[in-house]
Amino acid sequence: MSLRPERRGIHVDQSDLLCKKGCGYYGNAAWQGLCSKCWREEYQRVRQKQIQDDWALAEKLQREEEAAYASSHGVQTQSHSQSTAPQQQHPAHASLGPFSKFEEKKTNEKTRKVTTVKKFFSPSSRTTSKKETQEGKSTSPSISRHASFDTDQVSKDFVDFLKNLHKPGREIHKQCRAFLVNMSSKKDLGADELSECVQDFYQNMADRLMSHFKGSSESVEQVMDQVEKYIMTRLYKSVFCPETTDDEKKDLATQNRIRALHWVTIQMLCVSMDEEIPEVSENVVKAITDIIEMDSKRVPRDKLACITRCSKHIFSAIRITKNEPASADDFLPALIYIVLKANPPRLQSNIQYITRFCNPSRLMTGEDGYYFTNLCCAAAFIEKLDAQSLNLSPEEFERYMSGQASPRYSSSEGEWPHGGSGASATTVNPVLAQLNHNLEQLSSLCSHQEMVMEAARSLQADLLSWTESVQREVKDILEKYPLEVQSCTVSAIDANNTDSDNLPSPLTPQVFAG
């Protein structure tokens, strides 16, 4: 049976990984299929449109309030003139003062309301007040006050690196410190706003460095890597999985989803890896370790490095299995299998963190961007995985998901089922087959041990009964033939015994003549 239909639900064309606007860079599912550059342009365009709409709404509210006030003022003026017409001239002039004060108070109230509406819809409403800004500048960020050893070490390494740049290094350090102080006063912003601030800082810093190094992209990238490491290490606790997002909820949903898919076998995903080969098994373990280690890193670049190492181990495992270079069609199913086996902690939070705060040039091009895009595709595939993707019937898929059956071994048929038919249906994973064989041997050993334990208990009972029977026999013999001990007097040989008649006569010495 051909493997092509089984890969139908997993195969992804390389064109699907690129930006939907056709710029040639890698896209991202979190950016609606766009690259970071196109997404920023689209985000700013939507943001400007929202600001214009807010201003239009503010002006509309202002006009409505002015019209309502004018209408109310006209009615009050008309009723006041009618009531004061019959009165004398002096009382009318006397009442003009209080009415003027009332009109002035009403005008001030109207102006205050309109100003409040404008401030509410103005982009500047998101910024802090002057007093709060001064307080923020007078104190260092709380992250730096309670910095850990790793943060202090990163700061020291960053300063040592900037010393080689002399005057530009001092300016870079000054800009980074000012940015951190500014970010410490924006903790209440949402994740998108925080990401926008960081990305704007990256862009401005890269433009300055490009003009300083006169277009040397390699030098700019080297400095930007150090800037990203310094900035994101200091901001990690406040921007990773912030409370204003639902990242934690997505993490739990993904973790539960992967746990529910524990029954998915390597054959169902059509993964070209033979874990029976020691080198392949070693690469699989390393890949799982790297993808799990991603959560322990703080810098987006370091998290991307874990993804890259994991992907290279997967390519090595496929190459060893097939004895030929791995293709992109082989890589994605294998990456999905590794993610299912590893169940990485906080997968969605790490993906969102990299998406929001990584240097955008790394995500748009290069192997880091390619591997990260495939990881996003793998996470999306796991969320939408269904019976057709695994070439199973809907009934089988539901039984496996509910735990009513397991594809690993069917006790009723005694075979290893598979989603396909014919020869492929009897295909057995050697590792799982060996595991099943070991389980059968273990079950046989348990039965044999029960038999041995039963025989031991029987022998113990026999020994106890034999001891009791021997004791009874000895007791009966002693009662029937009691032992009598007679006493006797024993005299010494050299004692003065008068009754020595029974002794032989003493020897008489004899002399022999020589």
Coordinates of C-alpha atoms in Angstrom, one line a residue:
M1 CA 0.0 0.0 0.0
S2 CA 1.4 3.4 -0.9
L3 CA 2.4 5.7 2.0
R4 CA 1.1 8.8 0.2
P5 CA -2.5 8.7 1.3
E6 CA -1.3 8.2 4.9
R7 CA 0.7 11.4 4.7
R8 CA -2.1 13.4 3.3
G9 CA -3.0 15.0 6.6
I10 CA 0.7 15.8 7.6
H11 CA 2.3 16.9 4.4
V12 CA 2.9 20.7 4.2
D13 CA 4.2 22.4 1.1
Q14 CA 7.1 24.7 1.6
S15 CA 5.2 27.5 0.1
D16 CA 2.7 27.3 3.0
L17 CA 5.6 28.2 5.4
L18 CA 6.3 31.5 3.6
C19 CA 4.6 34.8 4.2
K20 CA 1.2 35.1 2.7
K21 CA 2.1 38.5 1.1
G22 CA 4.8 36.8 -1.0
C23 CA 7.7 38.7 0.4
G24 CA 9.8 35.5 0.6
Y25 CA 10.3 35.5 4.4
Y26 CA 8.9 32.8 6.7
G27 CA 5.4 33.4 8.1
N28 CA 4.0 32.5 11.4
A29 CA 0.6 31.2 12.5
A30 CA 0.6 33.7 15.4
W31 CA 0.9 36.5 12.8
Q32 CA -1.9 35.1 10.6
G33 CA 0.6 33.6 8.2
L34 CA 2.6 36.8 7.8
C35 CA 6.3 37.4 8.5
S36 CA 7.3 39.8 11.3
K37 CA 7.9 42.7 8.9
C38 CA 4.6 42.4 7.1
W39 CA 2.8 41.8 10.4
R40 CA 4.2 45.0 11.9
E41 CA 3.1 47.0 8.9
E42 CA -0.3 45.5 9.0
Y43 CA -0.5 46.0 12.8
Q44 CA 0.5 49.6 12.5
R45 CA -2.0 50.2 9.7
V46 CA -4.9 48.7 11.7
R47 CA -3.7 50.7 14.8
Q48 CA -3.7 54.0 12.8
K49 CA -7.2 53.2 11.5
Q50 CA -8.4 52.5 15.0
I51 CA -6.9 55.8 16.2
Q52 CA -8.7 57.7 13.4
D53 CA -12.0 55.9 14.2
D54 CA -11.5 56.8 17.9
W55 CA -11.0 60.4 17.0
A56 CA -14.0 60.5 14.7
L57 CA -16.1 59.0 17.5
A58 CA -14.7 61.6 20.0
E59 CA -15.6 64.4 17.6
K60 CA -19.1 63.0 17.0
L61 CA -19.7 62.8 20.8
Q62 CA -18.4 66.3 21.1
R63 CA -20.8 67.6 18.5
E64 CA -23.7 65.8 20.0
E65 CA -23.0 67.2 23.4
E66 CA -22.6 70.7 22.0
A67 CA -25.9 70.4 20.2
A68 CA -27.6 69.0 23.3
Y69 CA -26.2 71.8 25.4
A70 CA -27.2 74.5 22.9
S71 CA -30.7 73.1 22.7
S72 CA -31.0 73.0 26.5
H73 CA -29.5 76.6 26.8
G74 CA -32.0 78.0 24.2
V75 CA -35.0 76.6 26.1
Q76 CA -33.7 77.9 29.4
T77 CA -33.1 81.4 27.9
Q78 CA -36.5 81.5 26.3
S79 CA -38.3 80.5 29.5
H80 CA -36.3 82.9 31.6
S81 CA -37.1 85.9 29.3
Q82 CA -40.8 85.1 29.4
S83 CA -40.9 84.9 33.2
T84 CA -39.0 88.2 33.7
A85 CA -40.8 90.3 31.1
P86 CA -43.5 91.7 33.4
Q87 CA -40.9 92.5 36.1
Q88 CA -39.1 95.8 36.5
Q89 CA -35.8 96.7 35.0
H90 CA -33.7 96.6 38.2
P91 CA -34.7 93.1 39.3
A92 CA -33.9 91.8 35.9
H93 CA -30.4 93.2 36.0
A94 CA -30.0 91.8 39.5
S95 CA -30.7 88.3 38.4
L96 CA -28.3 88.5 35.4
G97 CA -25.2 87.9 37.6
P98 CA -26.2 84.5 39.0
F99 CA -27.3 83.3 35.6
S100 CA -24.0 84.3 34.1
K101 CA -22.2 82.3 36.8
F102 CA -24.4 79.3 36.0
E103 CA -23.7 79.6 32.3
E104 CA -19.9 79.8 33.0
K105 CA -20.1 76.7 35.2
K106 CA -22.0 74.8 32.5
T107 CA -19.5 75.7 29.9
N108 CA -16.6 74.6 32.0
E109 CA -18.3 71.3 32.7
K110 CA -19.0 70.7 29.0
T111 CA -15.3 71.5 28.1
R112 CA -14.1 69.1 30.8
K113 CA -16.3 66.3 29.5
V114 CA -15.2 66.7 25.9
T115 CA -11.5 66.8 27.0
T116 CA -12.1 63.6 28.9
V117 CA -13.6 61.9 25.9
K118 CA -10.7 63.0 23.7
K119 CA -8.2 61.7 26.2
F120 CA -10.0 58.4 26.5
F121 CA -9.7 57.8 22.7
S122 CA -6.3 59.4 22.3
P123 CA -3.2 57.1 22.0
S124 CA -1.5 59.2 24.7
S125 CA -4.0 57.8 27.2
R126 CA -1.9 54.6 27.4
T127 CA 1.2 56.6 28.6
T128 CA 1.8 57.3 32.2
S129 CA 1.5 60.6 33.8
K130 CA 4.4 63.0 34.3
K131 CA 4.6 62.2 38.0
E132 CA 4.7 58.5 37.4
T133 CA 7.4 59.0 34.7
Q134 CA 9.5 60.9 37.1
E135 CA 9.1 58.2 39.7
G136 CA 10.0 55.6 37.2
K137 CA 13.2 57.5 36.2
S138 CA 14.3 58.1 39.7
T139 CA 14.3 54.4 40.6
S140 CA 15.7 51.4 38.8
P141 CA 13.5 48.6 37.6
S142 CA 12.4 46.0 40.2
I143 CA 13.9 43.3 38.1
S144 CA 17.4 44.9 38.4
R145 CA 16.9 45.3 42.2
H146 CA 16.2 41.7 42.6
A147 CA 18.5 40.4 39.9
S148 CA 19.6 36.8 40.1
F149 CA 23.1 35.5 39.6
D150 CA 22.4 34.8 35.9
T151 CA 21.1 38.3 35.3
D152 CA 24.2 39.8 37.0
Q153 CA 26.4 37.6 34.9
V154 CA 24.7 38.6 31.7
S155 CA 25.0 42.3 32.6
K156 CA 28.7 41.9 33.3
D157 CA 29.2 40.0 30.0
F158 CA 27.3 42.8 28.1
V159 CA 29.4 45.5 29.6
D160 CA 32.6 43.6 28.8
F161 CA 31.4 43.2 25.2
L162 CA 30.6 46.9 24.8
K163 CA 34.0 47.9 26.0
N164 CA 35.4 46.7 22.7
L165 CA 33.2 49.2 20.9
H166 CA 34.5 52.2 23.0
K167 CA 32.3 55.3 22.5
P168 CA 29.4 53.5 20.6
G169 CA 29.4 50.9 23.3
R170 CA 28.7 53.5 26.0
E171 CA 25.9 54.9 23.9
I172 CA 24.4 51.4 23.4
H173 CA 24.5 50.7 27.1
K174 CA 22.9 54.1 27.8
Q175 CA 20.1 53.4 25.4
C176 CA 19.5 49.9 26.8
R177 CA 19.4 51.2 30.4
A178 CA 17.0 54.0 29.4
F179 CA 14.8 51.4 27.6
L180 CA 14.7 49.1 30.7
V181 CA 13.7 52.1 32.9
N182 CA 11.0 53.0 30.5
M183 CA 9.7 49.4 30.3
S184 CA 9.5 49.2 34.1
S185 CA 6.7 51.8 34.1
K186 CA 4.7 49.9 31.4
K187 CA 3.9 46.7 33.3
D188 CA 0.2 47.2 32.8
L189 CA 0.4 47.1 29.1
G190 CA -0.8 44.1 27.1
A191 CA 1.5 41.6 25.5
D192 CA 1.0 43.1 22.0
E193 CA 1.9 46.6 23.3
L194 CA 5.0 45.2 25.1
S195 CA 6.0 43.4 22.0
E196 CA 5.6 46.6 19.9
C197 CA 7.8 48.5 22.3
V198 CA 10.6 45.9 22.2
Q199 CA 10.4 45.5 18.4
D200 CA 10.5 49.3 18.0
F201 CA 13.6 49.4 20.2
Y202 CA 15.2 46.6 18.1
Q203 CA 14.5 48.4 14.9
N204 CA 15.8 51.8 16.1
M205 CA 18.9 50.2 17.5
A206 CA 19.5 48.2 14.3
D207 CA 19.2 51.3 12.2
R208 CA 21.7 53.2 14.3
L209 CA 24.1 50.3 14.2
M210 CA 23.8 49.9 10.5
S211 CA 24.8 53.6 10.0
H212 CA 27.7 53.2 12.4
F213 CA 29.1 50.0 10.9
K214 CA 28.4 51.3 7.4
G215 CA 26.2 48.5 6.3
S216 CA 28.2 45.6 7.9
S217 CA 25.3 43.2 8.6
E218 CA 27.5 40.7 10.4
S219 CA 28.7 43.3 13.0
V220 CA 25.2 44.6 13.4
E221 CA 23.8 41.1 14.0
Q222 CA 26.5 40.3 16.5
V223 CA 25.7 43.5 18.5
M224 CA 22.0 42.9 18.3
D225 CA 22.4 39.4 19.7
Q226 CA 24.1 40.8 22.7
V227 CA 21.5 43.6 23.1
E228 CA 18.7 41.0 22.9
K229 CA 20.3 38.8 25.4
Y230 CA 20.8 41.7 27.9
I231 CA 17.3 43.2 27.4
M232 CA 15.3 40.0 27.5
T233 CA 17.2 38.5 30.4
R234 CA 16.2 41.6 32.5
L235 CA 12.6 41.6 31.2
Y236 CA 11.9 37.9 31.2
K237 CA 9.9 37.6 34.4
S238 CA 7.6 40.4 33.4
V239 CA 7.0 39.6 29.8
F240 CA 7.0 35.8 29.7
C241 CA 3.4 34.4 29.9
P242 CA 2.0 37.7 31.2
E243 CA -1.3 37.7 33.2
T244 CA -2.9 39.8 30.5
T245 CA -2.9 36.9 28.0
D246 CA -4.3 33.4 27.9
D247 CA -1.0 31.8 27.3
E248 CA -1.2 29.7 30.4
K249 CA -4.7 28.4 29.5
K250 CA -3.3 27.4 26.0
D251 CA -0.4 25.6 27.7
L252 CA -2.7 23.5 29.7
A253 CA -5.0 22.8 26.7
T254 CA -2.0 21.7 24.6
Q255 CA -0.5 19.6 27.4
N256 CA -3.9 17.8 27.9
R257 CA -4.2 17.3 24.2
I258 CA -0.8 15.7 23.9
R259 CA -1.6 13.4 26.9
A260 CA -4.8 12.3 25.2
L261 CA -2.8 11.4 22.1
H262 CA -0.4 9.1 23.9
W263 CA -1.6 6.2 21.8
V264 CA -0.4 7.6 18.5
T265 CA 2.3 5.3 17.0
I266 CA 5.2 6.1 14.8
Q267 CA 3.6 4.2 11.9
M268 CA 0.4 6.3 12.1
L269 CA 2.5 9.5 11.5
C270 CA 4.6 7.8 8.7
V271 CA 7.8 8.7 10.4
S272 CA 10.9 7.5 8.6
M273 CA 12.8 6.6 11.8
D274 CA 13.8 3.1 13.1
E275 CA 14.3 3.4 16.8
E276 CA 15.6 -0.1 16.9
I277 CA 18.9 1.3 15.5
P278 CA 21.0 2.5 18.5
E279 CA 22.2 5.7 16.7
V280 CA 18.6 6.6 15.8
S281 CA 17.4 6.0 19.3
E282 CA 20.2 8.2 20.7
N283 CA 19.3 11.0 18.4
V284 CA 15.6 10.7 19.3
V285 CA 16.5 11.0 23.0
K286 CA 18.7 14.0 22.3
A287 CA 15.9 15.7 20.3
I288 CA 13.4 15.2 23.1
T289 CA 15.9 16.6 25.6
D290 CA 16.5 19.7 23.5
I291 CA 12.9 20.5 23.0
I292 CA 12.2 20.1 26.7
E293 CA 15.3 22.2 27.6
M294 CA 13.8 25.1 25.6
D295 CA 11.6 26.1 28.6
S296 CA 14.7 26.7 30.8
K297 CA 16.1 29.4 28.6
R298 CA 15.4 33.1 29.0
V299 CA 16.6 34.6 25.8
P300 CA 14.6 34.0 22.6
R301 CA 17.7 33.3 20.7
D302 CA 18.7 30.5 23.1
K303 CA 15.2 29.0 22.8
L304 CA 15.6 29.1 19.1
A305 CA 18.9 27.3 19.4
C306 CA 17.2 24.5 21.3
I307 CA 14.7 24.1 18.5
T308 CA 17.5 24.1 15.9
R309 CA 19.5 21.4 17.8
C310 CA 16.3 19.3 18.2
S311 CA 15.6 19.6 14.5
K312 CA 19.2 18.6 13.5
H313 CA 19.0 15.5 15.7
I314 CA 15.8 14.6 13.9
F315 CA 17.4 15.0 10.5
S316 CA 20.3 12.8 11.6
A317 CA 17.9 10.1 12.8
I318 CA 16.1 10.1 9.4
R319 CA 19.3 10.1 7.5
I320 CA 20.7 7.1 9.4
T321 CA 17.4 5.2 8.9
K322 CA 17.1 5.9 5.2
N323 CA 20.8 6.0 4.4
E324 CA 20.1 9.2 2.4
P325 CA 19.6 12.8 3.1
A326 CA 16.2 13.6 4.8
S327 CA 13.6 15.7 3.0
A328 CA 11.3 18.3 4.3
D329 CA 8.3 15.9 3.9
D330 CA 10.1 13.5 6.3
F331 CA 11.0 16.2 8.8
L332 CA 7.6 17.5 9.8
P333 CA 6.0 14.1 10.7
A334 CA 9.1 13.3 12.7
L335 CA 8.9 16.7 14.5
I336 CA 5.3 16.0 15.4
Y337 CA 6.2 12.6 16.8
I338 CA 9.0 14.2 18.9
V339 CA 6.6 16.8 20.3
L340 CA 4.1 14.1 21.2
K341 CA 6.7 12.0 23.0
A342 CA 8.3 15.0 24.8
N343 CA 5.1 17.0 25.7
P344 CA 7.3 20.1 26.2
P345 CA 6.4 22.2 29.2
R346 CA 4.7 25.6 28.4
L347 CA 4.9 25.0 24.6
Q348 CA 2.5 27.7 23.6
S349 CA 4.0 30.3 26.0
N350 CA 7.5 29.6 24.6
I351 CA 6.2 29.9 21.0
Q352 CA 4.4 33.2 21.8
Y353 CA 7.5 34.5 23.7
I354 CA 9.8 33.9 20.7
T355 CA 7.2 35.4 18.4
R356 CA 6.8 38.6 20.4
F357 CA 10.3 39.3 21.6
C358 CA 12.8 37.6 19.3
N359 CA 14.9 39.7 16.9
P360 CA 12.7 39.6 13.8
S361 CA 15.5 38.9 11.4
R362 CA 16.0 35.5 12.9
L363 CA 12.4 34.5 12.4
M364 CA 12.2 35.7 8.8
T365 CA 15.2 33.9 7.3
G366 CA 17.8 31.2 8.1
E367 CA 17.5 27.8 9.5
D368 CA 16.3 29.1 12.9
G369 CA 13.3 30.7 11.2
Y370 CA 12.6 27.5 9.2
Y371 CA 12.7 25.2 12.1
F372 CA 10.6 27.5 14.3
T373 CA 8.0 27.8 11.6
N374 CA 7.8 24.0 11.4
L375 CA 7.4 23.8 15.2
C376 CA 4.5 26.2 14.9
C377 CA 3.0 24.0 12.2
A378 CA 3.5 20.9 14.4
A379 CA 1.7 22.5 17.3
A380 CA -1.2 23.6 15.1
F381 CA -1.4 20.1 13.6
I382 CA -1.6 18.5 17.0
E383 CA -4.4 20.8 18.0
K384 CA -6.4 19.8 14.8
L385 CA -5.3 16.2 14.6
D386 CA -8.3 14.0 13.6
A387 CA -9.0 10.5 12.3
Q388 CA -8.3 11.4 8.6
S389 CA -4.9 12.7 9.5
L390 CA -3.9 9.3 11.0
N391 CA -5.7 7.3 8.3
L392 CA -8.1 5.9 10.9
S393 CA -11.9 5.6 10.9
P394 CA -13.8 8.0 13.1
E395 CA -15.0 5.1 15.3
E396 CA -11.4 3.9 15.9
F397 CA -10.2 7.5 16.6
E398 CA -13.0 8.0 19.2
R399 CA -12.3 4.7 20.9
Y400 CA -8.6 5.5 21.2
M401 CA -9.2 9.0 22.4
S402 CA -11.7 7.8 25.1
G403 CA -9.4 5.1 26.2
Q404 CA -11.8 2.2 25.4
A405 CA -9.2 0.7 23.1
S406 CA -5.5 1.0 22.4
P407 CA -3.8 0.5 19.0
R408 CA -0.7 -0.8 20.7
Y409 CA -2.1 -4.3 21.1
S410 CA -5.5 -6.0 20.6
S411 CA -6.0 -8.9 23.0
S412 CA -9.0 -10.2 21.2
E413 CA -7.3 -10.5 17.9
G414 CA -3.8 -11.1 19.1
E415 CA -2.4 -8.7 16.5
W416 CA -1.0 -5.2 16.3
P417 CA -3.7 -3.2 14.5
H418 CA -2.9 -0.4 12.1
G419 CA -5.0 2.2 10.4
G420 CA -4.3 0.8 7.0
S421 CA -5.1 -2.6 5.4
G422 CA -3.3 -5.5 3.8
A423 CA 0.4 -5.8 4.4
S424 CA 0.7 -2.5 6.1
A425 CA -1.9 -3.5 8.7
T426 CA 0.4 -6.2 10.1
T427 CA 3.4 -3.9 10.3
V428 CA 4.8 -4.0 13.8
N429 CA 7.1 -1.6 15.5
P430 CA 10.1 -3.7 16.6
V431 CA 10.4 -1.7 19.8
L432 CA 6.7 -2.2 20.7
A433 CA 6.9 -5.9 19.7
Q434 CA 9.9 -6.4 22.0
L435 CA 8.0 -4.6 24.7
N436 CA 5.1 -6.9 24.3
H437 CA 7.3 -10.0 24.3
N438 CA 8.9 -8.7 27.5
L439 CA 5.5 -8.2 29.1
E440 CA 4.5 -11.8 28.2
Q441 CA 7.7 -13.2 29.7
L442 CA 7.1 -11.1 32.8
S443 CA 3.6 -12.5 33.1
S444 CA 4.9 -16.0 32.7
L445 CA 7.5 -15.4 35.4
C446 CA 4.8 -14.0 37.7
S447 CA 2.8 -17.3 37.2
H448 CA 5.9 -19.4 37.9
Q449 CA 6.6 -17.4 41.0
E450 CA 3.1 -18.0 42.3
M451 CA 3.6 -21.7 41.8
V452 CA 7.0 -21.6 43.6
M453 CA 5.4 -19.7 46.5
E454 CA 2.6 -22.2 46.8
A455 CA 5.1 -25.1 46.9
A456 CA 7.1 -23.2 49.6
R457 CA 4.0 -22.7 51.7
S458 CA 3.2 -26.4 51.4
L459 CA 6.7 -27.4 52.4
Q460 CA 6.6 -25.1 55.4
A461 CA 3.3 -26.7 56.5
D462 CA 4.8 -30.2 56.1
L463 CA 7.9 -29.3 58.1
L464 CA 5.8 -27.9 61.0
S465 CA 3.6 -31.1 61.0
W466 CA 6.7 -33.4 60.9
T467 CA 8.2 -31.6 63.9
E468 CA 5.1 -32.0 65.9
S469 CA 4.8 -35.8 65.0
V470 CA 8.5 -36.4 66.1
Q471 CA 7.9 -34.6 69.4
R472 CA 4.8 -36.7 70.0
E473 CA 6.7 -40.0 69.3
V474 CA 9.6 -39.1 71.6
K475 CA 7.1 -38.3 74.3
D476 CA 5.3 -41.6 73.9
I477 CA 8.6 -43.6 74.1
L478 CA 9.8 -41.8 77.2
E479 CA 6.5 -42.5 78.9
K480 CA 6.5 -46.2 77.9
Y481 CA 10.2 -46.8 78.7
P482 CA 11.3 -44.4 81.4
L483 CA 15.1 -44.0 81.8
E484 CA 16.5 -45.4 85.1
V485 CA 20.0 -44.3 86.1
Q486 CA 21.8 -46.5 88.8
S487 CA 24.4 -45.0 91.0
C488 CA 27.8 -46.8 91.6
T489 CA 30.9 -46.1 93.7
V490 CA 34.2 -45.9 91.9
S491 CA 37.4 -46.2 93.9
A492 CA 40.9 -45.2 92.9
I493 CA 43.5 -47.7 91.9
D494 CA 46.0 -46.6 94.5
A495 CA 43.6 -46.4 97.4
N496 CA 44.1 -48.5 100.5
N497 CA 41.7 -51.3 99.6
T498 CA 41.7 -54.2 101.8
D499 CA 39.6 -56.2 99.3
S500 CA 42.5 -56.5 96.9
D501 CA 42.4 -60.3 96.6
N502 CA 41.2 -60.1 93.1
L503 CA 44.3 -58.2 92.1
P504 CA 47.1 -60.1 90.5
S505 CA 50.3 -60.7 92.4
P506 CA 53.0 -58.2 92.0
L507 CA 55.9 -58.8 89.6
T508 CA 59.1 -60.3 91.0
P509 CA 62.3 -58.9 89.6
Q510 CA 64.6 -61.4 88.0
V511 CA 68.4 -61.3 87.4
F512 CA 69.9 -62.5 84.2
A513 CA 73.5 -63.6 84.0
G514 CA 75.4 -61.9 81.3

